[in-house]
mmCIF file of C-alpha atoms in Angstrom:
data_model
loop_
_atom_site.group_PDB
_atom_site.id
_atom_site.type_symbol
_atom_site.label_atom_id
_atom_site.label_comp_id
_atom_site.label_asym_id
_atom_site.label_seq_id
_atom_site.Cartn_x
_atom_site.Cartn_y
_atom_site.Cartn_z
ATOM 1 C CA UNK A 214 -28.997 -60.406 59.518
ATOM 2 C CA UNK A 215 -26.823 -63.456 60.530
ATOM 3 C CA UNK A 216 -25.854 -66.642 57.501
ATOM 4 C CA UNK A 217 -26.249 -69.967 56.784
ATOM 5 C CA UNK A 218 -23.866 -71.904 55.165
ATOM 6 C CA UNK A 219 -26.248 -74.673 52.654
ATOM 7 C CA UNK A 220 -23.855 -77.037 54.910
ATOM 8 C CA UNK A 221 -26.109 -76.998 57.935
ATOM 9 C CA UNK A 222 -28.915 -75.785 56.271
ATOM 10 C CA UNK A 223 -31.832 -78.032 56.693
ATOM 11 C CA UNK A 224 -34.498 -77.035 55.177
ATOM 12 C CA UNK A 225 -36.348 -74.004 53.011
ATOM 13 C CA UNK A 226 -39.931 -73.081 53.191
ATOM 14 C CA UNK A 227 -42.161 -72.472 50.255
ATOM 15 C CA UNK A 228 -45.101 -69.469 51.218
ATOM 16 C CA UNK A 229 -47.002 -70.176 47.060
ATOM 17 C CA UNK A 230 -50.600 -68.724 48.730
ATOM 18 C CA UNK A 231 -50.265 -69.620 51.566
ATOM 19 C CA UNK A 232 -51.882 -65.811 52.063
ATOM 20 C CA UNK A 233 -54.273 -66.574 50.642
ATOM 21 C CA UNK A 234 -55.664 -69.311 52.189
ATOM 22 C CA UNK A 235 -59.657 -68.980 50.185
ATOM 23 C CA UNK A 236 -57.496 -69.618 46.116
ATOM 24 C CA UNK A 237 -55.435 -72.549 47.594
ATOM 25 C CA UNK A 238 -58.249 -75.083 48.426
ATOM 26 C CA UNK A 239 -59.603 -74.031 45.384
ATOM 27 C CA UNK A 240 -55.894 -74.439 43.099
ATOM 28 C CA UNK A 241 -55.590 -77.827 44.786
ATOM 29 C CA UNK A 242 -58.923 -79.083 42.409
ATOM 30 C CA UNK A 243 -57.704 -77.012 39.715
ATOM 31 C CA UNK A 244 -54.735 -78.318 39.838
ATOM 32 C CA UNK A 245 -54.570 -81.291 40.337
ATOM 33 C CA UNK A 246 -57.076 -82.074 37.339
ATOM 34 C CA UNK A 247 -55.083 -80.110 35.148
ATOM 35 C CA UNK A 248 -52.275 -82.919 36.407
ATOM 36 C CA UNK A 249 -54.846 -86.305 35.803
ATOM 37 C CA UNK A 250 -55.294 -84.516 32.402
ATOM 38 C CA UNK A 251 -51.639 -83.805 31.866
ATOM 39 C CA UNK A 252 -50.631 -87.871 32.902
ATOM 40 C CA UNK A 253 -53.387 -89.125 30.608
ATOM 41 C CA UNK A 254 -53.080 -86.528 27.665
ATOM 42 C CA UNK A 255 -50.036 -87.458 27.089
ATOM 43 C CA UNK A 256 -50.110 -91.221 28.253
ATOM 44 C CA UNK A 257 -52.505 -91.608 25.940
ATOM 45 C CA UNK A 258 -50.091 -90.355 23.048
ATOM 46 C CA UNK A 259 -46.666 -92.267 23.677
ATOM 47 C CA UNK A 260 -49.022 -94.854 24.420
ATOM 48 C CA UNK A 261 -50.758 -94.010 20.269
ATOM 49 C CA UNK A 262 -47.613 -93.122 18.961
ATOM 50 C CA UNK A 263 -45.375 -96.666 20.178
ATOM 51 C CA UNK A 264 -48.472 -99.182 18.682
ATOM 52 C CA UNK A 265 -48.777 -97.823 15.770
ATOM 53 C CA UNK A 266 -46.642 -98.684 13.226
ATOM 54 C CA UNK A 267 -47.729 -95.741 10.963
ATOM 55 C CA UNK A 268 -46.271 -93.287 13.865
ATOM 56 C CA UNK A 269 -43.102 -94.529 13.487
ATOM 57 C CA UNK A 270 -41.213 -91.259 11.809
ATOM 58 C CA UNK A 271 -39.231 -89.159 13.422
ATOM 59 C CA UNK A 272 -41.918 -86.626 13.623
ATOM 60 C CA UNK A 273 -42.951 -88.433 15.995
ATOM 61 C CA UNK A 274 -40.684 -89.510 18.060
ATOM 62 C CA UNK A 275 -39.978 -86.718 18.112
ATOM 63 C CA UNK A 276 -43.380 -85.916 20.152
ATOM 64 C CA UNK A 277 -42.934 -88.774 22.083
ATOM 65 C CA UNK A 278 -40.399 -87.972 23.929
ATOM 66 C CA UNK A 279 -41.944 -84.765 24.351
ATOM 67 C CA UNK A 280 -44.820 -85.336 26.152
ATOM 68 C CA UNK A 281 -42.435 -88.162 28.203
ATOM 69 C CA UNK A 282 -41.060 -84.839 29.058
ATOM 70 C CA UNK A 283 -44.011 -83.111 29.999
ATOM 71 C CA UNK A 284 -44.390 -85.866 32.212
ATOM 72 C CA UNK A 285 -41.291 -85.423 33.501
ATOM 73 C CA UNK A 286 -41.850 -82.078 33.877
ATOM 74 C CA UNK A 287 -45.029 -81.967 36.409
ATOM 75 C CA UNK A 288 -43.906 -84.723 38.048
ATOM 76 C CA UNK A 289 -40.925 -82.999 39.492
ATOM 77 C CA UNK A 290 -42.944 -80.753 40.635
ATOM 78 C CA UNK A 291 -46.786 -80.207 41.208
ATOM 79 C CA UNK A 292 -46.584 -82.735 43.659
ATOM 80 C CA UNK A 293 -44.557 -80.500 45.823
ATOM 81 C CA UNK A 294 -47.366 -77.529 44.609
ATOM 82 C CA UNK A 295 -50.483 -79.564 45.861
ATOM 83 C CA UNK A 296 -48.464 -80.261 49.093
ATOM 84 C CA UNK A 297 -47.799 -76.502 49.352
ATOM 85 C CA UNK A 298 -51.671 -76.457 49.194
ATOM 86 C CA UNK A 299 -52.527 -78.299 51.861
ATOM 87 C CA UNK A 300 -49.641 -76.648 53.985
ATOM 88 C CA UNK A 301 -49.937 -72.996 55.538
ATOM 89 C CA UNK A 302 -46.148 -72.843 54.511
ATOM 90 C CA UNK A 303 -44.986 -76.238 53.181
ATOM 91 C CA UNK A 304 -41.260 -76.972 54.598
ATOM 92 C CA UNK A 305 -38.685 -79.224 52.008
ATOM 93 C CA UNK A 306 -35.575 -80.300 52.837
ATOM 94 C CA UNK A 307 -32.510 -78.324 51.394
ATOM 95 C CA UNK A 308 -31.303 -82.020 49.374
ATOM 96 C CA UNK A 309 -34.509 -81.949 48.482
ATOM 97 C CA UNK A 310 -34.267 -78.571 46.546
ATOM 98 C CA UNK A 311 -32.157 -79.050 44.628
ATOM 99 C CA UNK A 312 -32.730 -82.617 43.901
ATOM 100 C CA UNK A 313 -36.321 -80.966 43.272
ATOM 101 C CA UNK A 314 -35.024 -77.487 40.684
ATOM 102 C CA UNK A 315 -31.875 -80.280 39.074
ATOM 103 C CA UNK A 316 -35.148 -81.630 37.100
ATOM 104 C CA UNK A 317 -37.325 -79.510 36.679
ATOM 105 C CA UNK A 318 -35.129 -77.022 35.377
ATOM 106 C CA UNK A 319 -33.678 -79.976 32.990
ATOM 107 C CA UNK A 320 -36.921 -81.321 31.945
ATOM 108 C CA UNK A 321 -37.372 -77.344 31.334
ATOM 109 C CA UNK A 322 -33.766 -76.672 29.299
ATOM 110 C CA UNK A 323 -34.403 -80.497 27.883
ATOM 111 C CA UNK A 324 -37.659 -79.240 26.560
ATOM 112 C CA UNK A 325 -36.433 -75.577 24.815
ATOM 113 C CA UNK A 326 -33.485 -77.845 23.327
ATOM 114 C CA UNK A 327 -36.168 -80.382 21.545
ATOM 115 C CA UNK A 328 -38.269 -77.860 20.115
ATOM 116 C CA UNK A 329 -35.537 -76.887 17.857
ATOM 117 C CA UNK A 330 -34.808 -80.214 16.483
ATOM 118 C CA UNK A 331 -38.539 -80.383 15.624
ATOM 119 C CA UNK A 332 -37.947 -77.625 13.646
ATOM 120 C CA UNK A 333 -34.836 -79.198 11.730
ATOM 121 C CA UNK A 334 -37.161 -82.174 11.421
ATOM 122 C CA UNK A 335 -40.068 -80.375 10.024
ATOM 123 C CA UNK A 336 -37.124 -77.846 7.467
ATOM 124 C CA UNK A 337 -36.142 -81.270 5.757
ATOM 125 C CA UNK A 338 -39.251 -82.643 5.457
ATOM 126 C CA UNK A 339 -40.659 -80.437 3.676
ATOM 127 C CA UNK A 340 -37.499 -78.271 2.276
ATOM 128 C CA UNK A 341 -35.904 -81.057 1.399
ATOM 129 C CA UNK A 342 -38.805 -84.041 1.495
ATOM 130 C CA UNK A 343 -37.356 -86.035 -1.813
ATOM 131 C CA UNK A 344 -34.270 -86.531 1.146
ATOM 132 C CA UNK A 345 -36.204 -86.582 4.148
ATOM 133 C CA UNK A 346 -35.521 -90.394 4.495
ATOM 134 C CA UNK A 347 -32.141 -90.324 3.917
ATOM 135 C CA UNK A 348 -31.108 -87.580 6.168
ATOM 136 C CA UNK A 349 -33.274 -87.995 9.232
ATOM 137 C CA UNK A 350 -32.224 -92.053 9.164
ATOM 138 C CA UNK A 351 -32.778 -92.985 12.653
ATOM 139 C CA UNK A 352 -29.692 -92.914 13.691
ATOM 140 C CA UNK A 353 -29.468 -88.876 13.934
ATOM 141 C CA UNK A 354 -32.732 -87.363 14.372
ATOM 142 C CA UNK A 355 -32.564 -90.909 18.202
ATOM 143 C CA UNK A 356 -29.061 -88.612 18.696
ATOM 144 C CA UNK A 357 -30.736 -85.311 18.302
ATOM 145 C CA UNK A 358 -33.237 -86.752 20.422
ATOM 146 C CA UNK A 359 -30.044 -88.373 22.343
ATOM 147 C CA UNK A 360 -28.530 -84.479 22.093
ATOM 148 C CA UNK A 361 -31.026 -82.313 23.295
ATOM 149 C CA UNK A 362 -31.462 -84.517 26.778
ATOM 150 C CA UNK A 363 -28.062 -84.745 27.432
ATOM 151 C CA UNK A 364 -27.425 -80.905 26.966
ATOM 152 C CA UNK A 365 -30.871 -80.110 28.990
ATOM 153 C CA UNK A 366 -29.153 -82.575 31.687
ATOM 154 C CA UNK A 367 -25.641 -81.247 31.867
ATOM 155 C CA UNK A 368 -26.719 -77.632 32.006
ATOM 156 C CA UNK A 369 -28.930 -78.929 35.326
ATOM 157 C CA UNK A 370 -25.654 -80.193 37.221
ATOM 158 C CA UNK A 371 -23.800 -77.034 36.400
ATOM 159 C CA UNK A 372 -27.016 -74.630 37.393
ATOM 160 C CA UNK A 373 -27.067 -77.309 40.993
ATOM 161 C CA UNK A 374 -23.299 -76.966 41.252
ATOM 162 C CA UNK A 375 -23.004 -73.464 41.667
ATOM 163 C CA UNK A 376 -26.727 -73.191 43.396
ATOM 164 C CA UNK A 377 -25.446 -75.459 46.295
ATOM 165 C CA UNK A 378 -22.544 -73.682 46.294
ATOM 166 C CA UNK A 379 -24.124 -70.290 48.445
ATOM 167 C CA UNK A 380 -23.711 -69.180 51.311
ATOM 168 C CA UNK A 381 -28.118 -68.469 52.312
ATOM 169 C CA UNK A 382 -29.106 -66.162 54.681
ATOM 170 C CA UNK A 383 -31.252 -66.896 57.640
ATOM 171 C CA UNK A 384 -34.307 -65.762 55.749
ATOM 172 C CA UNK A 385 -34.899 -69.285 53.921
ATOM 173 C CA UNK A 386 -38.162 -67.931 52.873
ATOM 174 C CA UNK A 387 -39.399 -68.959 49.601
ATOM 175 C CA UNK A 388 -42.017 -66.869 47.977
ATOM 176 C CA UNK A 389 -42.554 -70.153 45.186
ATOM 177 C CA UNK A 390 -44.512 -73.318 44.670
ATOM 178 C CA UNK A 391 -41.495 -75.078 43.824
ATOM 179 C CA UNK A 392 -36.950 -74.799 44.580
ATOM 180 C CA UNK A 393 -37.610 -72.563 41.074
ATOM 181 C CA UNK A 394 -34.010 -71.381 40.759
ATOM 182 C CA UNK A 395 -34.859 -67.779 40.221
ATOM 183 C CA UNK A 396 -36.227 -67.218 43.826
ATOM 184 C CA UNK A 397 -33.330 -68.738 45.709
ATOM 185 C CA UNK A 398 -30.899 -66.500 43.898
ATOM 186 C CA UNK A 399 -32.447 -64.030 45.203
ATOM 187 C CA UNK A 400 -32.021 -65.524 49.774
ATOM 188 C CA UNK A 401 -27.988 -65.789 48.745
ATOM 189 C CA UNK A 402 -25.148 -63.931 50.650
ATOM 190 C CA UNK A 403 -22.894 -63.870 48.703
ATOM 191 C CA UNK A 404 -21.796 -62.581 45.273
ATOM 192 C CA UNK A 405 -23.620 -64.441 42.423
ATOM 193 C CA UNK A 406 -21.553 -63.092 39.601
ATOM 194 C CA UNK A 407 -21.030 -66.674 38.603
ATOM 195 C CA UNK A 408 -24.438 -67.917 39.274
ATOM 196 C CA UNK A 409 -25.667 -65.006 36.800
ATOM 197 C CA UNK A 410 -23.558 -65.203 33.600
ATOM 198 C CA UNK A 411 -24.006 -69.182 33.692
ATOM 199 C CA UNK A 412 -26.959 -68.618 33.218
ATOM 200 C CA UNK A 413 -26.639 -66.117 30.752
ATOM 201 C CA UNK A 414 -24.568 -69.006 29.522
ATOM 202 C CA UNK A 415 -27.608 -71.253 29.541
ATOM 203 C CA UNK A 416 -30.321 -68.814 28.502
ATOM 204 C CA UNK A 417 -27.967 -68.779 24.741
ATOM 205 C CA UNK A 418 -27.488 -72.363 25.046
ATOM 206 C CA UNK A 419 -30.857 -73.300 25.550
ATOM 207 C CA UNK A 420 -33.231 -70.183 24.323
ATOM 208 C CA UNK A 421 -31.495 -67.621 22.047
ATOM 209 C CA UNK A 422 -29.710 -70.832 19.421
ATOM 210 C CA UNK A 423 -32.921 -72.893 19.082
ATOM 211 C CA UNK A 424 -35.509 -70.000 19.218
ATOM 212 C CA UNK A 425 -33.038 -68.983 16.636
ATOM 213 C CA UNK A 426 -33.100 -72.226 14.703
ATOM 214 C CA UNK A 427 -36.836 -72.733 14.932
ATOM 215 C CA UNK A 428 -37.194 -69.210 13.810
ATOM 216 C CA UNK A 429 -33.864 -69.945 10.511
ATOM 217 C CA UNK A 430 -36.025 -73.015 9.351
ATOM 218 C CA UNK A 431 -39.718 -70.814 9.494
ATOM 219 C CA UNK A 432 -38.714 -68.188 6.816
ATOM 220 C CA UNK A 433 -37.334 -71.683 5.036
ATOM 221 C CA UNK A 434 -40.506 -73.363 5.423
ATOM 222 C CA UNK A 435 -43.142 -70.734 5.056
ATOM 223 C CA UNK A 436 -41.068 -70.212 2.121
ATOM 224 C CA UNK A 437 -41.173 -73.437 0.156
ATOM 225 C CA UNK A 438 -44.406 -73.709 1.206
ATOM 226 C CA UNK A 439 -45.495 -70.497 -1.117
ATOM 227 C CA UNK A 440 -43.844 -71.840 -4.224
ATOM 228 C CA UNK A 441 -45.846 -74.505 -3.876
ATOM 229 C CA UNK A 442 -48.722 -74.415 -6.875
ATOM 230 C CA UNK A 443 -51.419 -76.435 -5.314
ATOM 231 C CA UNK A 444 -53.703 -74.983 -2.588
ATOM 232 C CA UNK A 445 -54.159 -78.778 -1.071
ATOM 233 C CA UNK A 446 -50.365 -79.455 -0.908
ATOM 234 C CA UNK A 447 -50.171 -75.692 0.987
ATOM 235 C CA UNK A 448 -52.981 -77.254 3.539
ATOM 236 C CA UNK A 449 -51.140 -80.146 3.463
ATOM 237 C CA UNK A 450 -48.102 -78.970 4.450
ATOM 238 C CA UNK A 451 -48.850 -76.278 7.262
ATOM 239 C CA UNK A 452 -51.219 -78.728 8.842
ATOM 240 C CA UNK A 453 -47.430 -80.547 10.110
ATOM 241 C CA UNK A 454 -46.661 -77.831 10.871
ATOM 242 C CA UNK A 455 -48.949 -75.524 12.639
ATOM 243 C CA UNK A 456 -48.925 -77.897 16.258
ATOM 244 C CA UNK A 457 -45.875 -77.682 16.751
ATOM 245 C CA UNK A 458 -45.752 -73.295 15.642
ATOM 246 C CA UNK A 459 -48.513 -73.737 18.617
ATOM 247 C CA UNK A 460 -46.623 -74.727 20.594
ATOM 248 C CA UNK A 461 -43.860 -73.269 20.797
ATOM 249 C CA UNK A 462 -45.745 -69.907 20.949
ATOM 250 C CA UNK A 463 -46.824 -70.568 24.150
ATOM 251 C CA UNK A 464 -44.095 -73.019 25.816
ATOM 252 C CA UNK A 465 -41.723 -70.044 24.637
ATOM 253 C CA UNK A 466 -44.613 -66.720 25.032
ATOM 254 C CA UNK A 467 -44.692 -68.358 28.726
ATOM 255 C CA UNK A 468 -40.727 -68.000 29.478
ATOM 256 C CA UNK A 469 -39.845 -64.698 28.248
ATOM 257 C CA UNK A 470 -43.063 -63.160 29.914
ATOM 258 C CA UNK A 471 -41.967 -64.396 33.192
ATOM 259 C CA UNK A 472 -38.783 -63.402 32.818
ATOM 260 C CA UNK A 473 -38.509 -60.452 30.263
ATOM 261 C CA UNK A 474 -41.099 -58.554 32.607
ATOM 262 C CA UNK A 475 -40.543 -55.303 34.301
ATOM 263 C CA UNK A 476 -39.908 -55.391 37.769
ATOM 264 C CA UNK A 477 -42.148 -53.312 40.618
ATOM 265 C CA UNK A 478 -39.344 -50.982 42.980
ATOM 266 C CA UNK A 479 -42.507 -50.403 45.530
ATOM 267 C CA UNK A 480 -43.021 -52.480 48.179
ATOM 268 C CA UNK A 481 -46.711 -53.119 46.741
ATOM 269 C CA UNK A 482 -45.877 -53.917 43.183
ATOM 270 C CA UNK A 483 -43.944 -56.219 44.107
ATOM 271 C CA UNK A 484 -45.875 -58.184 46.365
ATOM 272 C CA UNK A 485 -48.921 -58.031 43.448
ATOM 273 C CA UNK A 486 -45.536 -59.289 41.342
ATOM 274 C CA UNK A 487 -44.608 -61.575 43.250
ATOM 275 C CA UNK A 488 -48.297 -63.294 42.945
ATOM 276 C CA UNK A 489 -48.411 -63.209 39.021
ATOM 277 C CA UNK A 490 -44.796 -64.328 39.330
ATOM 278 C CA UNK A 491 -46.577 -67.418 40.467
ATOM 279 C CA UNK A 492 -49.618 -67.282 38.947
ATOM 280 C CA UNK A 493 -47.517 -66.936 35.676
ATOM 281 C CA UNK A 494 -45.508 -69.791 37.160
ATOM 282 C CA UNK A 495 -48.732 -71.845 37.421
ATOM 283 C CA UNK A 496 -49.472 -72.155 33.932
ATOM 284 C CA UNK A 497 -46.133 -72.785 32.610
ATOM 285 C CA UNK A 498 -45.421 -75.678 34.856
ATOM 286 C CA UNK A 499 -48.945 -76.947 33.837
ATOM 287 C CA UNK A 500 -51.675 -75.843 31.984
ATOM 288 C CA UNK A 501 -48.106 -75.574 28.832
ATOM 289 C CA UNK A 502 -47.767 -79.541 30.080
ATOM 290 C CA UNK A 503 -51.841 -80.372 29.317
ATOM 291 C CA UNK A 504 -52.281 -78.371 26.366
ATOM 292 C CA UNK A 505 -49.494 -79.896 24.000
ATOM 293 C CA UNK A 506 -51.167 -83.480 24.035
ATOM 294 C CA UNK A 507 -54.305 -82.441 22.998
ATOM 295 C CA UNK A 508 -52.907 -79.651 20.263
ATOM 296 C CA UNK A 509 -50.749 -82.061 18.902
ATOM 297 C CA UNK A 510 -53.690 -85.192 18.905
ATOM 298 C CA UNK A 511 -56.852 -82.673 17.699
ATOM 299 C CA UNK A 512 -54.275 -80.957 14.868
ATOM 300 C CA UNK A 513 -53.290 -84.200 14.021
ATOM 301 C CA UNK A 514 -54.480 -86.414 11.388
ATOM 302 C CA UNK A 515 -53.012 -88.813 11.666
ATOM 303 C CA UNK A 516 -52.387 -89.020 15.350
ATOM 304 C CA UNK A 517 -56.446 -88.504 15.751
ATOM 305 C CA UNK A 518 -57.157 -91.526 12.700
ATOM 306 C CA UNK A 519 -54.156 -94.328 15.180
ATOM 307 C CA UNK A 520 -55.992 -93.266 18.555
ATOM 308 C CA UNK A 521 -59.538 -94.343 16.767
ATOM 309 C CA UNK A 522 -58.011 -96.863 15.896
ATOM 310 C CA UNK A 523 -56.499 -98.662 19.162
ATOM 311 C CA UNK A 524 -59.777 -97.137 20.667
ATOM 312 C CA UNK A 525 -61.821 -99.188 17.969
ATOM 313 C CA UNK A 526 -59.490 -102.443 18.377
ATOM 314 C CA UNK A 527 -59.457 -102.020 22.379
ATOM 315 C CA UNK A 528 -64.118 -102.212 21.787
ATOM 316 C CA UNK A 529 -63.271 -104.452 19.534
ATOM 317 C CA UNK A 530 -61.538 -107.240 22.324
ATOM 318 C CA UNK A 531 -64.695 -105.918 25.336
ATOM 319 C CA UNK A 532 -66.917 -106.443 23.220
ATOM 320 C CA UNK A 533 -65.344 -110.159 22.478
#
């Protein structure tokens, strides 16, 4: 098979579900509907947090960042996914592919780190409530959020730069909806050991370390909650963490299921696996960002109260 270096390669072809045309129409409508829900749900949540002064706390500041991340992440990939449903084989330029991969990877990596920061915030709030306002000052929690964004962007810049140095074979067909980094590595016609080592370091920084932070934080949180004498106190403490725990389980559960499952060695099994990978990636990229605002709004009294106040004020202004 001939070789085309990335300096001369002009485009990739995204096949997505082109082998299943009937599914494409169904998924186009479904993904478009979910994308609109993502924009609306996360947009409303951000607006509520900004407008209600009672929600100007570290926890809701992190939540606002999380919602903005979900909007950015889906906006970097969903338009391309929707376009791929309308064409048999979606062509995307090499620079466009790299830009899309950079943005998606950056948003995903940032969210991993941010979830760890949110766990630290909950640890301080529950395990050191009297010192919470002293420890979690505005400068501290803004630095934590900024650090999450910086780590995600730098990590993505490194991975994208290494990807751009690889030569690619004449087979430029990506069996995916978007320019996903692992799908692109399969097409490289060179030693990818540097990329693999870099990805391992990336996984350590943005996956393993945040998970350890979350796990250790919640060990201390659960221990502290169990020591609370009143049932009502325990319930309130658990309620402040339940939404974050739910989001963490869905987010990391999908990632591990996507990348840690065994690979099939047969051609038929590999084809089925590619389809499964596509569906899992779709769930991770669209369903999870759609669920986040619902989880936080439905399981949080403060957000629901602020939303009612905002909607009530709007209705009152319309009536007058």
